[in-house]
Amino acid sequence: MDGNDDLDQYSRIPTLDDLKTLCQSLNEHQVKYVVVGGFAVIHFGYIRATGDIDLLVEDSPENTERIRKALAYLRDSEAEKISDTDLAEYQIVRVSGEITVDLIARACDVTYSMAQEHIEYHELQGVEIPYLEPKLLLETKKGVRPKDDSEFLRALINE
């Protein structure tokens, strides 16, 4: 649960269908989350590859339990091993199986509670997907990722 990359060798690249299925399960289990990272940047129009699905999540024990239940559908997932304190203890909790899902309680000082009022919901094949709006998404990218993401987000914000 500490972000060990050894598990990634068994994961495949996630697709939009994977994002839809994941969000549908998270929504059904009432998980408090928002999509950040590559899939959020792609959603807003920047074409790039991503090897995982990044989620900014509330790190409460109740939400962690909902996350465990929601991710149980993933084949070969290690979701059941997430402890109630892992999200608070680790920067990223990586759940690898068929696909890789990164659970993040704090992304460059942005927490789920800060993000709640900056979520844009978009429907994907009947499933509501919560994306972090570009301005705050940019804050989650400071010093972490290639500058291309940041430059794209700055241009999008200034449009």
PDB file of C-alpha atoms in Angstrom:
ATOM      1  CA  MET A   1       0.000   0.000   0.000  1.00  0.00           C
ATOM      2  CA  ASP A   2       3.036   2.276  -0.011  1.00  0.00           C
ATOM      3  CA  GLY A   3       3.078   2.892  -3.755  1.00  0.00           C
ATOM      4  CA  ASN A   4       5.198  -0.152  -4.628  1.00  0.00           C
ATOM      5  CA  ASP A   5       5.711  -0.130  -8.402  1.00  0.00           C
ATOM      6  CA  ASP A   6       6.225  -3.923  -8.552  1.00  0.00           C
ATOM      7  CA  LEU A   7       2.458  -4.387  -8.679  1.00  0.00           C
ATOM      8  CA  ASP A   8       2.179  -2.191 -11.766  1.00  0.00           C
ATOM      9  CA  GLN A   9       3.688  -4.857 -14.005  1.00  0.00           C
ATOM     10  CA  TYR A  10       0.370  -6.700 -13.833  1.00  0.00           C
ATOM     11  CA  SER A  11      -1.813  -3.689 -14.621  1.00  0.00           C
ATOM     12  CA  ARG A  12      -2.891  -2.552 -18.061  1.00  0.00           C
ATOM     13  CA  ILE A  13      -3.367   1.008 -19.271  1.00  0.00           C
ATOM     14  CA  PRO A  14      -6.816   2.238 -18.131  1.00  0.00           C
ATOM     15  CA  THR A  15      -9.397   3.337 -20.696  1.00  0.00           C
ATOM     16  CA  LEU A  16     -12.359   5.723 -20.565  1.00  0.00           C
ATOM     17  CA  ASP A  17     -14.557   2.655 -20.048  1.00  0.00           C
ATOM     18  CA  ASP A  18     -12.444   1.802 -16.993  1.00  0.00           C
ATOM     19  CA  LEU A  19     -12.899   5.349 -15.680  1.00  0.00           C
ATOM     20  CA  LYS A  20     -16.658   5.105 -16.234  1.00  0.00           C
ATOM     21  CA  THR A  21     -16.912   1.718 -14.484  1.00  0.00           C
ATOM     22  CA  LEU A  22     -14.722   2.887 -11.596  1.00  0.00           C
ATOM     23  CA  CYS A  23     -16.718   6.095 -11.085  1.00  0.00           C
ATOM     24  CA  GLN A  24     -19.999   4.205 -11.315  1.00  0.00           C
ATOM     25  CA  SER A  25     -18.873   1.930  -8.473  1.00  0.00           C
ATOM     26  CA  LEU A  26     -17.517   4.849  -6.433  1.00  0.00           C
ATOM     27  CA  ASN A  27     -20.801   6.733  -6.921  1.00  0.00           C
ATOM     28  CA  GLU A  28     -22.893   3.701  -5.959  1.00  0.00           C
ATOM     29  CA  HIS A  29     -20.890   3.393  -2.726  1.00  0.00           C
ATOM     30  CA  GLN A  30     -21.132   7.167  -2.057  1.00  0.00           C
ATOM     31  CA  VAL A  31     -17.362   7.633  -1.993  1.00  0.00           C
ATOM     32  CA  LYS A  32     -16.181  11.217  -1.577  1.00  0.00           C
ATOM     33  CA  TYR A  33     -13.722  11.660  -4.460  1.00  0.00           C
ATOM     34  CA  VAL A  34     -12.772  13.751  -7.466  1.00  0.00           C
ATOM     35  CA  VAL A  35     -10.795  12.772 -10.575  1.00  0.00           C
ATOM     36  CA  VAL A  36      -7.413  14.520 -10.813  1.00  0.00           C
ATOM     37  CA  GLY A  37      -4.200  13.761 -12.680  1.00  0.00           C
ATOM     38  CA  GLY A  38      -3.970  12.563 -16.248  1.00  0.00           C
ATOM     39  CA  PHE A  39      -7.622  11.678 -16.802  1.00  0.00           C
ATOM     40  CA  ALA A  40      -8.702  15.127 -15.586  1.00  0.00           C
ATOM     41  CA  VAL A  41      -6.189  16.885 -17.830  1.00  0.00           C
ATOM     42  CA  ILE A  42      -7.279  14.704 -20.760  1.00  0.00           C
ATOM     43  CA  HIS A  43     -10.931  15.502 -20.013  1.00  0.00           C
ATOM     44  CA  PHE A  44     -10.222  19.213 -20.337  1.00  0.00           C
ATOM     45  CA  GLY A  45      -8.661  18.690 -23.760  1.00  0.00           C
ATOM     46  CA  TYR A  46      -4.947  17.986 -23.405  1.00  0.00           C
ATOM     47  CA  ILE A  47      -3.962  14.831 -25.234  1.00  0.00           C
ATOM     48  CA  ARG A  48      -1.465  12.744 -23.311  1.00  0.00           C
ATOM     49  CA  ALA A  49      -1.022   9.225 -22.032  1.00  0.00           C
ATOM     50  CA  THR A  50      -1.622   8.112 -18.476  1.00  0.00           C
ATOM     51  CA  GLY A  51      -0.989   4.757 -16.853  1.00  0.00           C
ATOM     52  CA  ASP A  52      -3.366   5.076 -13.923  1.00  0.00           C
ATOM     53  CA  ILE A  53      -6.467   6.788 -12.597  1.00  0.00           C
ATOM     54  CA  ASP A  54      -5.748   9.408  -9.923  1.00  0.00           C
ATOM     55  CA  LEU A  55      -8.412  10.215  -7.349  1.00  0.00           C
ATOM     56  CA  LEU A  56      -8.319  12.892  -4.670  1.00  0.00           C
ATOM     57  CA  VAL A  57     -10.305  11.379  -1.801  1.00  0.00           C
ATOM     58  CA  GLU A  58     -11.520  12.246   1.660  1.00  0.00           C
ATOM     59  CA  ASP A  59      -9.312  10.348   4.106  1.00  0.00           C
ATOM     60  CA  SER A  60     -11.900   9.583   6.805  1.00  0.00           C
ATOM     61  CA  PRO A  61     -12.232   5.962   8.012  1.00  0.00           C
ATOM     62  CA  GLU A  62     -15.844   5.951   6.773  1.00  0.00           C
ATOM     63  CA  ASN A  63     -14.827   7.007   3.273  1.00  0.00           C
ATOM     64  CA  THR A  64     -11.949   4.534   3.302  1.00  0.00           C
ATOM     65  CA  GLU A  65     -14.419   1.729   4.032  1.00  0.00           C
ATOM     66  CA  ARG A  66     -16.600   2.886   1.132  1.00  0.00           C
ATOM     67  CA  ILE A  67     -13.505   2.935  -1.108  1.00  0.00           C
ATOM     68  CA  ARG A  68     -12.616  -0.652  -0.153  1.00  0.00           C
ATOM     69  CA  LYS A  69     -16.129  -1.791  -1.059  1.00  0.00           C
ATOM     70  CA  ALA A  70     -16.222   0.227  -4.284  1.00  0.00           C
ATOM     71  CA  LEU A  71     -12.885  -1.136  -5.522  1.00  0.00           C
ATOM     72  CA  ALA A  72     -13.719  -4.750  -4.685  1.00  0.00           C
ATOM     73  CA  TYR A  73     -14.939  -5.292  -8.273  1.00  0.00           C
ATOM     74  CA  LEU A  74     -11.396  -4.844  -9.628  1.00  0.00           C
ATOM     75  CA  ARG A  75      -9.911  -8.202 -10.525  1.00  0.00           C
ATOM     76  CA  ASP A  76      -6.723  -8.990  -8.560  1.00  0.00           C
ATOM     77  CA  SER A  77      -7.115  -5.755  -6.615  1.00  0.00           C
ATOM     78  CA  GLU A  78      -5.472  -5.212  -3.272  1.00  0.00           C
ATOM     79  CA  ALA A  79      -8.223  -2.833  -2.163  1.00  0.00           C
ATOM     80  CA  GLU A  80      -9.234  -4.951   0.824  1.00  0.00           C
ATOM     81  CA  LYS A  81      -5.757  -4.364   2.297  1.00  0.00           C
ATOM     82  CA  ILE A  82      -6.224  -0.590   2.590  1.00  0.00           C
ATOM     83  CA  SER A  83      -6.293   0.243   6.293  1.00  0.00           C
ATOM     84  CA  ASP A  84      -8.330   3.053   7.806  1.00  0.00           C
ATOM     85  CA  THR A  85      -5.124   5.068   8.313  1.00  0.00           C
ATOM     86  CA  ASP A  86      -3.305   4.435   5.008  1.00  0.00           C
ATOM     87  CA  LEU A  87      -4.717   7.501   3.256  1.00  0.00           C
ATOM     88  CA  ALA A  88      -3.544   9.789   6.053  1.00  0.00           C
ATOM     89  CA  GLU A  89      -0.210   7.995   6.415  1.00  0.00           C
ATOM     90  CA  TYR A  90       0.954   7.713   2.791  1.00  0.00           C
ATOM     91  CA  GLN A  91       1.183  10.380   0.106  1.00  0.00           C
ATOM     92  CA  ILE A  92      -0.330   7.989  -2.445  1.00  0.00           C
ATOM     93  CA  VAL A  93      -2.090   4.694  -1.848  1.00  0.00           C
ATOM     94  CA  ARG A  94      -1.684   2.723  -5.057  1.00  0.00           C
ATOM     95  CA  VAL A  95      -4.233  -0.004  -5.705  1.00  0.00           C
ATOM     96  CA  SER A  96      -2.959  -2.201  -8.507  1.00  0.00           C
ATOM     97  CA  GLY A  97      -4.716  -5.049 -10.172  1.00  0.00           C
ATOM     98  CA  GLU A  98      -6.273  -5.145 -13.602  1.00  0.00           C
ATOM     99  CA  ILE A  99      -5.766  -1.351 -13.659  1.00  0.00           C
ATOM    100  CA  THR A 100      -3.927   0.973 -11.283  1.00  0.00           C
ATOM    101  CA  VAL A 101      -5.848   3.476  -9.176  1.00  0.00           C
ATOM    102  CA  ASP A 102      -3.943   6.035  -7.101  1.00  0.00           C
ATOM    103  CA  LEU A 103      -5.791   7.282  -4.025  1.00  0.00           C
ATOM    104  CA  ILE A 104      -4.520  10.658  -2.851  1.00  0.00           C
ATOM    105  CA  ALA A 105      -5.615  12.447   0.316  1.00  0.00           C
ATOM    106  CA  ARG A 106      -3.462  15.535  -0.342  1.00  0.00           C
ATOM    107  CA  ALA A 107      -2.103  16.642  -3.716  1.00  0.00           C
ATOM    108  CA  CYS A 108       0.338  19.539  -3.275  1.00  0.00           C
ATOM    109  CA  ASP A 109      -1.632  20.818  -0.272  1.00  0.00           C
ATOM    110  CA  VAL A 110      -5.006  20.408  -2.010  1.00  0.00           C
ATOM    111  CA  THR A 111      -7.362  18.199   0.006  1.00  0.00           C
ATOM    112  CA  TYR A 112     -10.756  16.790  -0.876  1.00  0.00           C
ATOM    113  CA  SER A 113     -12.466  19.241   1.476  1.00  0.00           C
ATOM    114  CA  MET A 114     -10.765  22.140  -0.339  1.00  0.00           C
ATOM    115  CA  ALA A 115     -11.704  20.646  -3.708  1.00  0.00           C
ATOM    116  CA  GLN A 116     -15.403  20.079  -2.966  1.00  0.00           C
ATOM    117  CA  GLU A 117     -16.479  23.496  -4.213  1.00  0.00           C
ATOM    118  CA  HIS A 118     -14.290  23.214  -7.317  1.00  0.00           C
ATOM    119  CA  ILE A 119     -15.730  20.056  -8.837  1.00  0.00           C
ATOM    120  CA  GLU A 120     -17.186  19.998 -12.344  1.00  0.00           C
ATOM    121  CA  TYR A 121     -19.502  17.076 -13.035  1.00  0.00           C
ATOM    122  CA  HIS A 122     -19.617  15.669 -16.545  1.00  0.00           C
ATOM    123  CA  GLU A 123     -21.592  12.706 -17.765  1.00  0.00           C
ATOM    124  CA  LEU A 124     -19.831   9.827 -19.489  1.00  0.00           C
ATOM    125  CA  GLN A 125     -22.217   7.242 -20.925  1.00  0.00           C
ATOM    126  CA  GLY A 126     -24.760   7.835 -18.162  1.00  0.00           C
ATOM    127  CA  VAL A 127     -22.263   8.073 -15.281  1.00  0.00           C
ATOM    128  CA  GLU A 128     -21.572  11.361 -13.487  1.00  0.00           C
ATOM    129  CA  ILE A 129     -17.811  11.897 -13.290  1.00  0.00           C
ATOM    130  CA  PRO A 130     -16.470  14.537 -10.865  1.00  0.00           C
ATOM    131  CA  TYR A 131     -13.417  16.357 -12.261  1.00  0.00           C
ATOM    132  CA  LEU A 132     -11.397  18.964 -10.404  1.00  0.00           C
ATOM    133  CA  GLU A 133     -11.764  22.292 -12.217  1.00  0.00           C
ATOM    134  CA  PRO A 134      -8.645  23.481 -14.085  1.00  0.00           C
ATOM    135  CA  LYS A 135      -7.644  26.294 -11.705  1.00  0.00           C
ATOM    136  CA  LEU A 136      -7.369  24.014  -8.675  1.00  0.00           C
ATOM    137  CA  LEU A 137      -6.128  21.115 -10.820  1.00  0.00           C
ATOM    138  CA  LEU A 138      -3.167  23.329 -11.663  1.00  0.00           C
ATOM    139  CA  GLU A 139      -2.434  23.644  -7.931  1.00  0.00           C
ATOM    140  CA  THR A 140      -2.190  19.838  -7.700  1.00  0.00           C
ATOM    141  CA  LYS A 141       0.461  19.837 -10.431  1.00  0.00           C
ATOM    142  CA  LYS A 142       2.962  22.221  -8.849  1.00  0.00           C
ATOM    143  CA  GLY A 143       6.386  20.628  -8.898  1.00  0.00           C
ATOM    144  CA  VAL A 144       5.083  17.123  -9.508  1.00  0.00           C
ATOM    145  CA  ARG A 145       4.487  16.556 -13.184  1.00  0.00           C
ATOM    146  CA  PRO A 146       5.799  17.584 -16.573  1.00  0.00           C
ATOM    147  CA  LYS A 147       5.430  21.271 -17.244  1.00  0.00           C
ATOM    148  CA  ASP A 148       3.267  20.490 -20.285  1.00  0.00           C
ATOM    149  CA  ASP A 149       0.271  19.749 -18.019  1.00  0.00           C
ATOM    150  CA  SER A 150       0.795  23.017 -16.154  1.00  0.00           C
ATOM    151  CA  GLU A 151       1.229  25.063 -19.327  1.00  0.00           C
ATOM    152  CA  PHE A 152      -1.945  23.560 -20.816  1.00  0.00           C
ATOM    153  CA  LEU A 153      -3.949  24.253 -17.643  1.00  0.00           C
ATOM    154  CA  ARG A 154      -2.698  27.850 -17.436  1.00  0.00           C
ATOM    155  CA  ALA A 155      -3.727  28.439 -21.058  1.00  0.00           C
ATOM    156  CA  LEU A 156      -7.136  26.856 -20.409  1.00  0.00           C
ATOM    157  CA  ILE A 157      -7.725  29.051 -17.351  1.00  0.00           C
ATOM    158  CA  ASN A 158      -6.779  32.192 -19.289  1.00  0.00           C
ATOM    159  CA  GLU A 159      -9.134  31.465 -22.227  1.00  0.00           C
TER     160      GLU A 159
END
